[in-house]
Amino acid sequence: MNAVAIAEPKPNRGAVPDSESLYEVVDGVRVEVPPMGAHENFIATLLAGFINSFARPRRLGLAIVETLFEFQHEAPQRRPDVAFVSKTRWPEREVPRVNAWPIVPDLAVEVVSESNTAWEIAGKVDEYLRAGVVAVWVIYPELQQVYVHESSTSARIVGLEGHLDGNSFLPGFSIPVASLFEELTAGD
């Protein structure tokens, strides 16, 4: 009997195993979402850091990156690039050990990358607002602008000269939009 050599598959070093891939649940179906690129992740991490450095000492809530949220039963489960959950919506201050956190954040942030479509972003903004998210910030790194949505019928565009503020969900919080981009272009 001749032995047949079976070649082991070569690992795809760029692939993420299914158990570790990011996903959202839309219409009851698990949909894989690409992870943020390094550029977009840097912006999301900076923003979460700015929010947390303001909110945590004041015990106002928590900003978190790429966490899956279940807004309500049977609704889509979404994974904003950054989310802020206030103490008001999260009084027990314990994050449950579940895949999807069953809470509606006050703020949802999407950092637009090449893998996003306008249709997808508009749909997410609408879903977030319908679920009860107070504000949605859509960050366009290439334009160095942030579209602030507080209703489904209008948006305010904030450029490099402007500031993002926490309004009712994070009173007193304000950062210059330029601070999200300056370290990306600094020659240091």
mmCIF file of C-alpha atoms in Angstrom:
data_model
loop_
_atom_site.group_PDB
_atom_site.id
_atom_site.type_symbol
_atom_site.label_atom_id
_atom_site.label_comp_id
_atom_site.label_asym_id
_atom_site.label_seq_id
_atom_site.Cartn_x
_atom_site.Cartn_y
_atom_site.Cartn_z
ATOM 1 C CA MET A 1 0.000 0.000 0.000
ATOM 2 C CA ASN A 2 1.426 3.329 -1.027
ATOM 3 C CA ALA A 3 1.244 6.126 1.481
ATOM 4 C CA VAL A 4 -0.236 9.323 0.167
ATOM 5 C CA ALA A 5 1.222 12.489 1.574
ATOM 6 C CA ILE A 6 -1.405 15.023 2.432
ATOM 7 C CA ALA A 7 -0.109 18.537 2.442
ATOM 8 C CA GLU A 8 -1.119 20.613 5.412
ATOM 9 C CA PRO A 9 -2.761 23.869 4.387
ATOM 10 C CA LYS A 10 -0.485 26.850 4.701
ATOM 11 C CA PRO A 11 -1.711 29.358 7.238
ATOM 12 C CA ASN A 12 -3.044 32.590 5.831
ATOM 13 C CA ARG A 13 -1.207 35.048 8.029
ATOM 14 C CA GLY A 14 -3.657 37.856 7.205
ATOM 15 C CA ALA A 15 -6.795 35.876 7.975
ATOM 16 C CA VAL A 16 -8.605 36.044 11.277
ATOM 17 C CA PRO A 17 -9.982 32.744 12.571
ATOM 18 C CA ASP A 18 -13.804 32.625 12.536
ATOM 19 C CA SER A 19 -13.901 32.491 16.320
ATOM 20 C CA GLU A 20 -12.006 35.789 16.492
ATOM 21 C CA SER A 21 -13.584 37.659 13.594
ATOM 22 C CA LEU A 22 -15.650 40.753 14.271
ATOM 23 C CA TYR A 23 -19.327 40.517 13.434
ATOM 24 C CA GLU A 24 -22.686 42.181 13.754
ATOM 25 C CA VAL A 25 -26.095 40.506 13.712
ATOM 26 C CA VAL A 26 -28.518 41.864 11.118
ATOM 27 C CA ASP A 27 -31.947 40.289 10.526
ATOM 28 C CA GLY A 28 -30.880 37.380 12.731
ATOM 29 C CA VAL A 29 -27.827 36.635 10.557
ATOM 30 C CA ARG A 30 -24.236 36.929 11.738
ATOM 31 C CA VAL A 31 -22.439 39.257 9.325
ATOM 32 C CA GLU A 32 -18.666 39.546 9.498
ATOM 33 C CA VAL A 33 -17.358 43.090 9.564
ATOM 34 C CA PRO A 34 -13.798 43.971 8.670
ATOM 35 C CA PRO A 35 -11.715 45.255 11.563
ATOM 36 C CA MET A 36 -10.678 48.885 11.467
ATOM 37 C CA GLY A 37 -7.424 49.657 9.742
ATOM 38 C CA ALA A 38 -4.509 51.007 11.756
ATOM 39 C CA HIS A 39 -5.280 54.614 10.776
ATOM 40 C CA GLU A 40 -8.941 54.366 11.765
ATOM 41 C CA ASN A 41 -8.129 52.405 14.918
ATOM 42 C CA PHE A 42 -5.683 55.104 15.977
ATOM 43 C CA ILE A 43 -8.422 57.750 15.677
ATOM 44 C CA ALA A 44 -10.944 55.578 17.559
ATOM 45 C CA THR A 45 -8.448 54.854 20.330
ATOM 46 C CA LEU A 46 -7.553 58.551 20.670
ATOM 47 C CA LEU A 47 -11.211 59.528 20.888
ATOM 48 C CA ALA A 48 -12.011 56.841 23.471
ATOM 49 C CA GLY A 49 -9.006 58.025 25.473
ATOM 50 C CA PHE A 50 -10.142 61.661 25.379
ATOM 51 C CA ILE A 51 -13.643 60.697 26.468
ATOM 52 C CA ASN A 52 -12.455 58.359 29.232
ATOM 53 C CA SER A 53 -9.919 60.855 30.606
ATOM 54 C CA PHE A 54 -12.842 63.260 31.077
ATOM 55 C CA ALA A 55 -15.639 60.857 32.036
ATOM 56 C CA ARG A 56 -14.021 58.288 34.306
ATOM 57 C CA PRO A 57 -12.657 60.642 37.011
ATOM 58 C CA ARG A 58 -16.102 62.261 37.137
ATOM 59 C CA ARG A 59 -17.844 58.861 37.201
ATOM 60 C CA LEU A 60 -19.948 59.801 34.169
ATOM 61 C CA GLY A 61 -19.588 56.549 32.233
ATOM 62 C CA LEU A 62 -17.276 54.658 29.912
ATOM 63 C CA ALA A 63 -16.072 54.901 26.315
ATOM 64 C CA ILE A 64 -15.340 51.560 24.711
ATOM 65 C CA VAL A 65 -13.956 50.527 21.309
ATOM 66 C CA GLU A 66 -15.445 47.942 18.883
ATOM 67 C CA THR A 67 -17.903 46.386 21.328
ATOM 68 C CA LEU A 68 -21.029 44.595 20.145
ATOM 69 C CA PHE A 69 -24.297 46.055 21.477
ATOM 70 C CA GLU A 70 -27.765 44.504 21.537
ATOM 71 C CA PHE A 71 -30.106 47.486 21.504
ATOM 72 C CA GLN A 72 -33.251 45.423 21.997
ATOM 73 C CA HIS A 73 -34.378 41.863 21.442
ATOM 74 C CA GLU A 74 -34.739 40.990 17.735
ATOM 75 C CA ALA A 75 -33.067 44.267 16.679
ATOM 76 C CA PRO A 76 -29.717 44.337 14.877
ATOM 77 C CA GLN A 77 -26.654 43.958 17.048
ATOM 78 C CA ARG A 78 -24.143 46.610 16.063
ATOM 79 C CA ARG A 79 -20.489 47.245 16.800
ATOM 80 C CA PRO A 80 -19.741 50.983 16.683
ATOM 81 C CA ASP A 81 -16.072 51.867 16.378
ATOM 82 C CA VAL A 82 -16.407 53.836 19.637
ATOM 83 C CA ALA A 83 -19.355 54.018 22.018
ATOM 84 C CA PHE A 84 -19.975 55.932 25.212
ATOM 85 C CA VAL A 85 -22.344 54.556 27.843
ATOM 86 C CA SER A 86 -23.312 57.006 30.573
ATOM 87 C CA LYS A 87 -23.761 56.202 34.227
ATOM 88 C CA THR A 88 -27.437 57.066 33.752
ATOM 89 C CA ARG A 89 -27.937 54.187 31.310
ATOM 90 C CA TRP A 90 -25.563 51.900 33.178
ATOM 91 C CA PRO A 91 -26.254 52.328 36.910
ATOM 92 C CA GLU A 92 -24.964 48.903 38.008
ATOM 93 C CA ARG A 93 -21.496 49.751 36.581
ATOM 94 C CA GLU A 94 -20.774 46.123 35.730
ATOM 95 C CA VAL A 95 -20.135 45.015 32.166
ATOM 96 C CA PRO A 96 -21.860 41.654 31.709
ATOM 97 C CA ARG A 97 -19.947 38.648 30.378
ATOM 98 C CA VAL A 98 -21.906 38.343 27.142
ATOM 99 C CA ASN A 99 -21.066 38.622 23.454
ATOM 100 C CA ALA A 100 -23.455 41.557 22.954
ATOM 101 C CA TRP A 101 -23.889 44.126 25.713
ATOM 102 C CA PRO A 102 -27.678 44.602 26.115
ATOM 103 C CA ILE A 103 -27.654 48.384 26.457
ATOM 104 C CA VAL A 104 -28.107 51.388 24.191
ATOM 105 C CA PRO A 105 -25.058 53.665 24.322
ATOM 106 C CA ASP A 106 -25.493 57.432 24.507
ATOM 107 C CA LEU A 107 -22.938 57.998 21.749
ATOM 108 C CA ALA A 108 -22.022 55.817 18.779
ATOM 109 C CA VAL A 109 -19.040 56.706 16.590
ATOM 110 C CA GLU A 110 -18.159 55.352 13.168
ATOM 111 C CA VAL A 111 -14.707 56.053 11.715
ATOM 112 C CA VAL A 112 -15.124 55.785 7.949
ATOM 113 C CA SER A 113 -12.621 53.640 6.078
ATOM 114 C CA GLU A 114 -12.282 52.375 2.519
ATOM 115 C CA SER A 115 -14.361 49.306 3.351
ATOM 116 C CA ASN A 116 -17.420 51.396 4.314
ATOM 117 C CA THR A 117 -20.118 52.437 1.868
ATOM 118 C CA ALA A 118 -22.266 55.540 2.165
ATOM 119 C CA TRP A 119 -25.361 53.323 2.253
ATOM 120 C CA GLU A 120 -23.961 51.267 5.145
ATOM 121 C CA ILE A 121 -23.004 54.327 7.207
ATOM 122 C CA ALA A 122 -26.375 56.047 6.619
ATOM 123 C CA GLY A 123 -28.172 52.843 7.629
ATOM 124 C CA LYS A 124 -26.185 52.528 10.833
ATOM 125 C CA VAL A 125 -26.768 56.168 11.753
ATOM 126 C CA ASP A 126 -30.510 55.641 11.317
ATOM 127 C CA GLU A 127 -30.481 52.396 13.359
ATOM 128 C CA TYR A 128 -28.496 53.983 16.177
ATOM 129 C CA LEU A 129 -30.844 56.965 16.427
ATOM 130 C CA ARG A 130 -33.990 54.807 16.240
ATOM 131 C CA ALA A 131 -32.605 52.608 19.032
ATOM 132 C CA GLY A 132 -32.223 55.631 21.319
ATOM 133 C CA VAL A 133 -28.590 56.653 20.845
ATOM 134 C CA VAL A 134 -28.443 60.387 21.660
ATOM 135 C CA ALA A 135 -25.712 61.305 19.157
ATOM 136 C CA VAL A 136 -23.854 59.620 16.327
ATOM 137 C CA TRP A 137 -20.496 60.978 15.219
ATOM 138 C CA VAL A 138 -19.279 59.880 11.795
ATOM 139 C CA ILE A 139 -15.595 60.666 11.412
ATOM 140 C CA TYR A 140 -14.217 61.120 7.896
ATOM 141 C CA PRO A 141 -10.415 60.923 8.275
ATOM 142 C CA GLU A 142 -9.684 61.859 4.663
ATOM 143 C CA LEU A 143 -11.820 65.015 4.949
ATOM 144 C CA GLN A 144 -10.779 65.654 8.558
ATOM 145 C CA GLN A 145 -14.426 66.293 9.374
ATOM 146 C CA VAL A 146 -16.976 64.857 11.768
ATOM 147 C CA TYR A 147 -20.685 64.659 10.912
ATOM 148 C CA VAL A 148 -22.702 65.003 14.114
ATOM 149 C CA HIS A 149 -26.152 63.384 13.924
ATOM 150 C CA GLU A 150 -28.645 64.047 16.711
ATOM 151 C CA SER A 151 -31.708 63.430 14.565
ATOM 152 C CA SER A 152 -32.397 61.369 11.476
ATOM 153 C CA THR A 153 -33.206 64.452 9.416
ATOM 154 C CA SER A 154 -30.109 66.620 9.808
ATOM 155 C CA ALA A 155 -26.393 66.592 10.535
ATOM 156 C CA ARG A 156 -23.928 69.215 11.641
ATOM 157 C CA ILE A 157 -20.485 69.119 9.995
ATOM 158 C CA VAL A 158 -17.570 69.973 12.286
ATOM 159 C CA GLY A 159 -14.220 70.718 10.652
ATOM 160 C CA LEU A 160 -10.698 71.110 11.990
ATOM 161 C CA GLU A 161 -11.501 74.494 13.550
ATOM 162 C CA GLY A 162 -14.497 73.145 15.475
ATOM 163 C CA HIS A 163 -15.067 71.188 18.675
ATOM 164 C CA LEU A 164 -16.984 68.035 19.547
ATOM 165 C CA ASP A 165 -18.963 68.272 22.757
ATOM 166 C CA GLY A 166 -20.921 65.920 24.942
ATOM 167 C CA ASN A 167 -24.106 67.989 25.144
ATOM 168 C CA SER A 168 -26.609 66.236 27.412
ATOM 169 C CA PHE A 169 -24.936 62.810 27.538
ATOM 170 C CA LEU A 170 -21.473 64.036 28.623
ATOM 171 C CA PRO A 171 -21.902 67.578 30.019
ATOM 172 C CA GLY A 172 -18.761 69.695 29.968
ATOM 173 C CA PHE A 173 -16.846 67.474 27.537
ATOM 174 C CA SER A 174 -15.306 69.260 24.560
ATOM 175 C CA ILE A 175 -12.345 68.454 22.321
ATOM 176 C CA PRO A 176 -11.014 70.153 19.208
ATOM 177 C CA VAL A 177 -11.609 68.067 16.085
ATOM 178 C CA ALA A 178 -8.003 68.810 15.088
ATOM 179 C CA SER A 179 -6.797 66.764 18.085
ATOM 180 C CA LEU A 180 -8.106 63.593 16.407
ATOM 181 C CA PHE A 181 -5.873 64.125 13.387
ATOM 182 C CA GLU A 182 -2.786 66.079 14.458
ATOM 183 C CA GLU A 183 -0.735 63.077 15.599
ATOM 184 C CA LEU A 184 -1.446 61.312 12.303
ATOM 185 C CA THR A 185 0.240 64.036 10.298
ATOM 186 C CA ALA A 186 2.905 65.238 12.728
ATOM 187 C CA GLY A 187 6.431 64.944 11.410
ATOM 188 C CA ASP A 188 7.886 64.117 14.839
#
